[in-house]
Amino acid sequence: MIAFFLRRLVSAVAVLLCVVTITFLLIRIAPGSPFDAERKLPPAVEKQLMAKYNLDGSLWDQYRSYLGKLLSGDLGDSLKYRNRTVAEILSQTLPATMLLGSVALVIAVTGGVVIGVTAAAGQHTWRDAVAMLIALAGISLPTFIIGPILVLIFGLWLKWLPVGGWGSLAALILPAVTLAIPYIAYVARLLRGSMIETLGQDFVRTARAKGLREYVVLYKHALRVAILPVVSYLGPLAAHLLTGSIVVETIFNIPGAGGFFVNSILNRDGFLLGGVVIVYCALLVAFNLIVDCLYSALDRRIRLDG
Amino acid sequence: MASAIRFFRQKPLAAVATGVLVVIALASFLGPWLLPASYAMTSPESFAPPSWRHPFGTDLLGRDMFYRVLSGGQISLIVGTAGALVSLVIGTAYGLIAGYMGGRIDNIMMRIVDVLYSVPRLIFILVCINAFNAKLQGLAETLGFDWIVGSSRIVILVLSLGVIEWLTLARIVRGQTLALKNRAFVTAAVALGQTTPVIMWRHILPNLIGVVLIYLTLTIPAVIIDESFLSFLGLGVQSPQASWGSLLADGAGALNPLRIRWWLIVFPAGMMALTLLALNLLGDALRDSTDPKALKHN
């Protein structure tokens, strides 16, 4: 267990290092300087700025000093939002992104489980066909189609939910549902497959023979076994939901980290971009690790040797 | 031909999807050409709701939305198909080499794929556009390719989308190659003394074409989504050119509770949704029909 954990940790650090390096190179290869603005800076000022942020050395020197800073836990300063460090910006914007992501995660898993179980229990009936058609639509349609359509229907025509704003529970519903829909569909498909397999097993027949009610058989006996593939998908799912809200944040004007991600690319704000990428990547790796441990707790037959 | 008829008979939904795709493609490529030229121009009729003259309404500048949605479809479809073809060439070659060479080369090549999966695509594409746009324009001007000069941004978009979308295909092709290279006809080719490139090209590649083409129908929607995503954020196709993504962004921007201009969202979203659904339906059906195991579980 510990050996497995350590090996995974080493490979995670290696992946992080690769991603940091590639991001660093990409942002430096791009032409233009972070200090290009509508108003051209005097050359002397620009030179001073370059020196201050350590951008005047060779590529190798810059890379070394950046990595050194990262190792000591310093994400650097933003080049565009002067006098703010990357850590400050992230700590101000990440909570909104995280809240949105966690609500979406709950919606995605519960919605996916209910649809998946319903489809599997009614295999070869119209319920199954409808559920799978909805799932196909959910998977094929990107959030920037679903989001505006939901706003139009529930926000503007029916006027059930607020369209923008941030801070109330009602304002959270539309963005969270928009973010969750593709993953509801994915979880539903995944669960339907494993549920159909599970429902054919002997212990399900036994449970039914005991005269248990159908929903007890489905949700208490069969789901417990059938949920395993969904659990192993929880890691990437959580990471995608917590980091993948760029479009949703744009549509619904949410003050999260996604907007800063896009802006930092446009502004060539290398340190801010690096910070966002590192945090996102670290989340991805961490969730995968947690889920692997959770997996073995749910099913004792799985041993962590890989 | 006979097998195509049999396939569509077994999967009526796939036949409908193919029909929808043909209609959308024809409309996108012929429509803008058949409509009166004035439809492409700006007019004083700003934000007119759908009517007989403007079936999809007009936008902020009074341009006909029917025309805009069709010509936007043209760009989305071209970018999607061309980007998918680029990714197909790269992914097939990469997976074929990794799978056939095996051993350490395979190991290194697939580790590279693992790492590339975690590179943020958005940054990659933006860097490509920024870094190569001016260069490509200069090159096209000296070579006299006038059509590239105007759309150099789209050309680079296509190339960079193709360059990031090949990873999954490379994995699939590698898996297939691993299974194929131990078959008797490959051993026979080796025994006949044929060189490795000839075996890969003449013996293994023809056996991969089915898988690759099926995957193409699933890559096209992925590239269309990527392109629209970038255009939605204002980073892809630039005005006055339009794609479904940029039209949606315009529509979402014009949303406000006082005047609901639904036609700016519903029509581009509907056309794009139809296309994506049809492509995914067709791809899934094709995959199921070649993989009996997948059919049983789904």
CSV table of N, CA and C in Angstrom, one decimal, chain B residues 138-222:
chain,number,residue,atom,x,y,z
B,138,GLY,N,3.0,36.0,-44.3
B,138,GLY,CA,4.1,36.4,-45.1
B,138,GLY,C,4.4,35.3,-46.2
B,139,LEU,N,4.4,34.1,-45.7
B,139,LEU,CA,4.8,33.0,-46.6
B,139,LEU,C,3.7,32.9,-47.8
B,140,ALA,N,2.4,33.0,-47.4
B,140,ALA,CA,1.4,32.9,-48.4
B,140,ALA,C,1.5,34.0,-49.4
B,141,GLU,N,1.9,35.2,-48.9
B,141,GLU,CA,2.0,36.4,-49.8
B,141,GLU,C,3.1,36.2,-50.8
B,142,THR,N,4.2,35.7,-50.4
B,142,THR,CA,5.3,35.5,-51.3
B,142,THR,C,5.1,34.4,-52.3
B,143,LEU,N,4.3,33.4,-51.8
B,143,LEU,CA,4.0,32.3,-52.7
B,143,LEU,C,2.8,32.6,-53.6
B,144,GLY,N,2.0,33.6,-53.3
B,144,GLY,CA,0.9,34.0,-54.1
B,144,GLY,C,-0.4,33.3,-53.8
B,145,PHE,N,-0.5,32.6,-52.6
B,145,PHE,CA,-1.7,32.0,-52.3
B,145,PHE,C,-2.6,33.0,-51.6
B,146,ASP,N,-3.4,33.8,-52.4
B,146,ASP,CA,-4.1,34.9,-51.8
B,146,ASP,C,-5.2,34.4,-50.8
B,147,TRP,N,-5.8,33.2,-51.1
B,147,TRP,CA,-6.9,32.8,-50.2
B,147,TRP,C,-6.4,32.5,-48.8
B,148,ILE,N,-5.1,32.1,-48.7
B,148,ILE,CA,-4.6,31.8,-47.4
B,148,ILE,C,-4.5,33.1,-46.6
B,149,VAL,N,-4.1,34.2,-47.2
B,149,VAL,CA,-3.8,35.4,-46.5
B,149,VAL,C,-5.0,35.9,-45.7
B,150,GLY,N,-6.2,35.8,-46.3
B,150,GLY,CA,-7.4,36.2,-45.6
B,150,GLY,C,-7.8,35.3,-44.4
B,151,SER,N,-7.5,34.0,-44.6
B,151,SER,CA,-7.9,33.0,-43.6
B,151,SER,C,-6.8,32.3,-42.9
B,152,SER,N,-5.6,33.0,-42.8
B,152,SER,CA,-4.5,32.4,-42.2
B,152,SER,C,-4.8,31.9,-40.8
B,153,ARG,N,-5.6,32.7,-40.1
B,153,ARG,CA,-5.9,32.3,-38.7
B,153,ARG,C,-6.6,31.0,-38.6
B,154,ILE,N,-7.5,30.8,-39.6
B,154,ILE,CA,-8.3,29.5,-39.6
B,154,ILE,C,-7.4,28.4,-40.0
B,155,VAL,N,-6.5,28.6,-41.0
B,155,VAL,CA,-5.5,27.5,-41.4
B,155,VAL,C,-4.7,27.1,-40.2
B,156,ILE,N,-4.2,28.0,-39.4
B,156,ILE,CA,-3.5,27.7,-38.2
B,156,ILE,C,-4.3,27.0,-37.2
B,157,LEU,N,-5.5,27.4,-37.0
B,157,LEU,CA,-6.5,26.8,-36.1
B,157,LEU,C,-6.7,25.3,-36.5
B,158,VAL,N,-6.9,25.1,-37.8
B,158,VAL,CA,-7.0,23.7,-38.2
B,158,VAL,C,-5.8,22.9,-37.9
B,159,LEU,N,-4.6,23.4,-38.2
B,159,LEU,CA,-3.4,22.6,-38.0
B,159,LEU,C,-3.2,22.4,-36.5
B,160,SER,N,-3.4,23.4,-35.7
B,160,SER,CA,-3.1,23.2,-34.3
B,160,SER,C,-4.2,22.3,-33.6
B,161,LEU,N,-5.4,22.4,-34.1
B,161,LEU,CA,-6.4,21.5,-33.5
B,161,LEU,C,-6.1,20.0,-33.9
B,162,GLY,N,-5.6,19.8,-35.2
B,162,GLY,CA,-5.2,18.5,-35.6
B,162,GLY,C,-4.1,18.0,-34.8
B,163,VAL,N,-3.2,18.9,-34.5
B,163,VAL,CA,-2.0,18.5,-33.7
B,163,VAL,C,-2.3,18.1,-32.3
B,164,ILE,N,-3.4,18.6,-31.7
B,164,ILE,CA,-3.7,18.2,-30.3
B,164,ILE,C,-4.8,17.1,-30.2
B,165,GLU,N,-5.5,16.8,-31.3
B,165,GLU,CA,-6.6,15.8,-31.2
B,165,GLU,C,-6.2,14.4,-31.6
B,166,TRP,N,-4.9,14.1,-31.8
B,166,TRP,CA,-4.5,12.8,-32.3
B,166,TRP,C,-4.2,11.8,-31.3
B,167,LEU,N,-4.2,12.2,-30.0
B,167,LEU,CA,-3.7,11.3,-28.9
B,167,LEU,C,-4.5,10.0,-28.8
B,168,THR,N,-5.8,10.1,-28.7
B,168,THR,CA,-6.6,9.0,-28.5
B,168,THR,C,-6.5,8.0,-29.7
B,169,LEU,N,-6.5,8.6,-30.9
B,169,LEU,CA,-6.4,7.8,-32.1
B,169,LEU,C,-5.1,7.0,-32.1
B,170,ALA,N,-4.0,7.6,-31.6
B,170,ALA,CA,-2.7,7.0,-31.6
B,170,ALA,C,-2.8,5.7,-30.7
B,171,ARG,N,-3.5,5.9,-29.5
B,171,ARG,CA,-3.7,4.7,-28.6
B,171,ARG,C,-4.4,3.6,-29.3
B,172,ILE,N,-5.5,4.0,-29.9
B,172,ILE,CA,-6.4,2.9,-30.6
B,172,ILE,C,-5.6,2.2,-31.6
B,173,VAL,N,-4.9,3.0,-32.5
B,173,VAL,CA,-4.2,2.4,-33.6
B,173,VAL,C,-3.0,1.5,-33.1
B,174,ARG,N,-2.4,1.9,-32.0
B,174,ARG,CA,-1.3,1.1,-31.4
B,174,ARG,C,-1.9,-0.2,-31.0
B,175,GLY,N,-3.0,-0.2,-30.3
B,175,GLY,CA,-3.6,-1.4,-29.8
B,175,GLY,C,-3.9,-2.4,-30.9
B,176,GLN,N,-4.5,-1.8,-32.0
B,176,GLN,CA,-4.8,-2.7,-33.1
B,176,GLN,C,-3.6,-3.3,-33.8
B,177,THR,N,-2.5,-2.4,-33.9
B,177,THR,CA,-1.3,-2.9,-34.5
B,177,THR,C,-0.6,-4.0,-33.7
B,178,LEU,N,-0.7,-3.8,-32.4
B,178,LEU,CA,-0.1,-4.9,-31.5
B,178,LEU,C,-0.8,-6.2,-31.8
B,179,ALA,N,-2.1,-6.2,-32.0
B,179,ALA,CA,-2.8,-7.4,-32.2
B,179,ALA,C,-2.5,-7.9,-33.6
B,180,LEU,N,-2.4,-7.0,-34.6
B,180,LEU,CA,-2.2,-7.5,-36.0
B,180,LEU,C,-0.8,-8.0,-36.2
B,181,LYS,N,0.2,-7.5,-35.5
B,181,LYS,CA,1.6,-7.8,-35.9
B,181,LYS,C,2.0,-9.2,-35.6
B,182,ASN,N,1.2,-9.9,-34.8
B,182,ASN,CA,1.5,-11.3,-34.5
B,182,ASN,C,0.7,-12.3,-35.4
B,183,ARG,N,-0.1,-11.7,-36.3
B,183,ARG,CA,-0.8,-12.6,-37.2
B,183,ARG,C,0.1,-13.2,-38.3
B,184,ALA,N,-0.4,-14.3,-38.8
B,184,ALA,CA,0.4,-15.1,-39.7
B,184,ALA,C,0.8,-14.4,-41.0
B,185,PHE,N,-0.1,-13.5,-41.5
B,185,PHE,CA,0.3,-12.8,-42.8
B,185,PHE,C,1.5,-11.8,-42.6
B,186,VAL,N,1.6,-11.3,-41.3
B,186,VAL,CA,2.8,-10.5,-41.1
B,186,VAL,C,4.0,-11.3,-41.0
B,187,THR,N,3.9,-12.4,-40.3
B,187,THR,CA,5.1,-13.3,-40.1
B,187,THR,C,5.5,-13.7,-41.5
B,188,ALA,N,4.6,-14.0,-42.4
B,188,ALA,CA,4.9,-14.5,-43.8
B,188,ALA,C,5.6,-13.3,-44.5
B,189,ALA,N,5.1,-12.1,-44.3
B,189,ALA,CA,5.8,-11.0,-45.0
B,189,ALA,C,7.2,-10.8,-44.5
B,190,VAL,N,7.4,-11.0,-43.2
B,190,VAL,CA,8.8,-10.9,-42.6
B,190,VAL,C,9.6,-12.0,-43.2
B,191,ALA,N,9.1,-13.2,-43.3
B,191,ALA,CA,9.8,-14.3,-43.8
B,191,ALA,C,10.2,-14.1,-45.3
B,192,LEU,N,9.4,-13.4,-46.0
B,192,LEU,CA,9.7,-13.1,-47.4
B,192,LEU,C,10.7,-12.1,-47.6
B,193,GLY,N,11.1,-11.5,-46.5
B,193,GLY,CA,12.2,-10.5,-46.5
B,193,GLY,C,11.8,-9.1,-46.8
B,194,GLN,N,10.5,-8.8,-46.7
B,194,GLN,CA,10.0,-7.4,-46.9
B,194,GLN,C,10.5,-6.5,-45.8
B,195,THR,N,10.8,-5.2,-46.2
B,195,THR,CA,11.3,-4.3,-45.2
B,195,THR,C,10.2,-3.8,-44.3
B,196,THR,N,10.6,-3.3,-43.1
B,196,THR,CA,9.6,-2.9,-42.1
B,196,THR,C,8.6,-1.8,-42.7
B,197,PRO,N,9.1,-0.7,-43.4
B,197,PRO,CA,8.2,0.2,-43.9
B,197,PRO,C,7.2,-0.4,-44.8
B,198,VAL,N,7.6,-1.3,-45.7
B,198,VAL,CA,6.7,-1.9,-46.6
B,198,VAL,C,5.6,-2.7,-45.9
B,199,ILE,N,6.0,-3.5,-44.8
B,199,ILE,CA,5.1,-4.3,-44.1
B,199,ILE,C,4.0,-3.3,-43.4
B,200,MET,N,4.5,-2.2,-42.8
B,200,MET,CA,3.6,-1.3,-42.1
B,200,MET,C,2.6,-0.7,-43.1
B,201,TRP,N,3.1,-0.3,-44.3
B,201,TRP,CA,2.3,0.4,-45.3
B,201,TRP,C,1.4,-0.5,-46.0
B,202,ARG,N,1.9,-1.7,-46.5
B,202,ARG,CA,1.1,-2.5,-47.4
B,202,ARG,C,0.3,-3.6,-46.6
B,203,HIS,N,0.8,-4.0,-45.5
B,203,HIS,CA,0.1,-5.1,-44.8
B,203,HIS,C,-0.7,-4.7,-43.6
B,204,ILE,N,-0.2,-3.8,-42.8
B,204,ILE,CA,-0.9,-3.5,-41.5
B,204,ILE,C,-1.8,-2.3,-41.8
B,205,LEU,N,-1.4,-1.3,-42.4
B,205,LEU,CA,-2.2,-0.1,-42.6
B,205,LEU,C,-3.6,-0.4,-43.2
B,206,PRO,N,-3.7,-1.2,-44.3
B,206,PRO,CA,-5.0,-1.5,-44.9
B,206,PRO,C,-5.9,-2.2,-43.9
B,207,ASN,N,-5.4,-2.9,-42.9
B,207,ASN,CA,-6.3,-3.5,-41.9
B,207,ASN,C,-6.7,-2.5,-40.8
B,208,LEU,N,-6.1,-1.4,-40.8
B,208,LEU,CA,-6.5,-0.4,-39.8
B,208,LEU,C,-7.5,0.6,-40.3
B,209,ILE,N,-7.7,0.6,-41.6
B,209,ILE,CA,-8.5,1.7,-42.2
B,209,ILE,C,-9.9,1.7,-41.6
B,210,GLY,N,-10.5,0.5,-41.3
B,210,GLY,CA,-11.9,0.5,-40.7
B,210,GLY,C,-11.9,1.3,-39.4
B,211,VAL,N,-11.1,0.9,-38.5
B,211,VAL,CA,-11.0,1.6,-37.2
B,211,VAL,C,-10.8,3.1,-37.3
B,212,VAL,N,-9.9,3.4,-38.2
B,212,VAL,CA,-9.5,4.8,-38.3
B,212,VAL,C,-10.7,5.6,-38.8
B,213,LEU,N,-11.4,5.1,-39.8
B,213,LEU,CA,-12.5,5.8,-40.4
B,213,LEU,C,-13.6,6.0,-39.4
B,214,ILE,N,-13.9,4.9,-38.6
B,214,ILE,CA,-14.9,5.0,-37.6
B,214,ILE,C,-14.5,6.1,-36.6
B,215,TYR,N,-13.3,6.1,-36.2
B,215,TYR,CA,-12.8,7.1,-35.2
B,215,TYR,C,-12.9,8.5,-35.8
B,216,LEU,N,-12.8,8.6,-37.2
B,216,LEU,CA,-12.9,9.9,-37.8
B,216,LEU,C,-14.2,10.6,-37.5
B,217,THR,N,-15.3,9.8,-37.6
B,217,THR,CA,-16.6,10.3,-37.4
B,217,THR,C,-16.8,10.8,-35.9
B,218,LEU,N,-16.0,10.3,-35.0
B,218,LEU,CA,-16.0,10.8,-33.6
B,218,LEU,C,-15.0,11.9,-33.4
B,219,THR,N,-14.0,12.1,-34.2
B,219,THR,CA,-13.1,13.1,-34.1
B,219,THR,C,-13.6,14.4,-34.6
B,220,ILE,N,-14.4,14.4,-35.7
B,220,ILE,CA,-14.9,15.6,-36.3
B,220,ILE,C,-15.7,16.4,-35.3
B,221,PRO,N,-16.7,15.8,-34.6
B,221,PRO,CA,-17.4,16.6,-33.6
B,221,PRO,C,-16.5,17.1,-32.5
B,222,ALA,N,-15.5,16.3,-32.1
B,222,ALA,CA,-14.6,16.8,-31.1
B,222,ALA,C,-13.9,18.1,-31.6
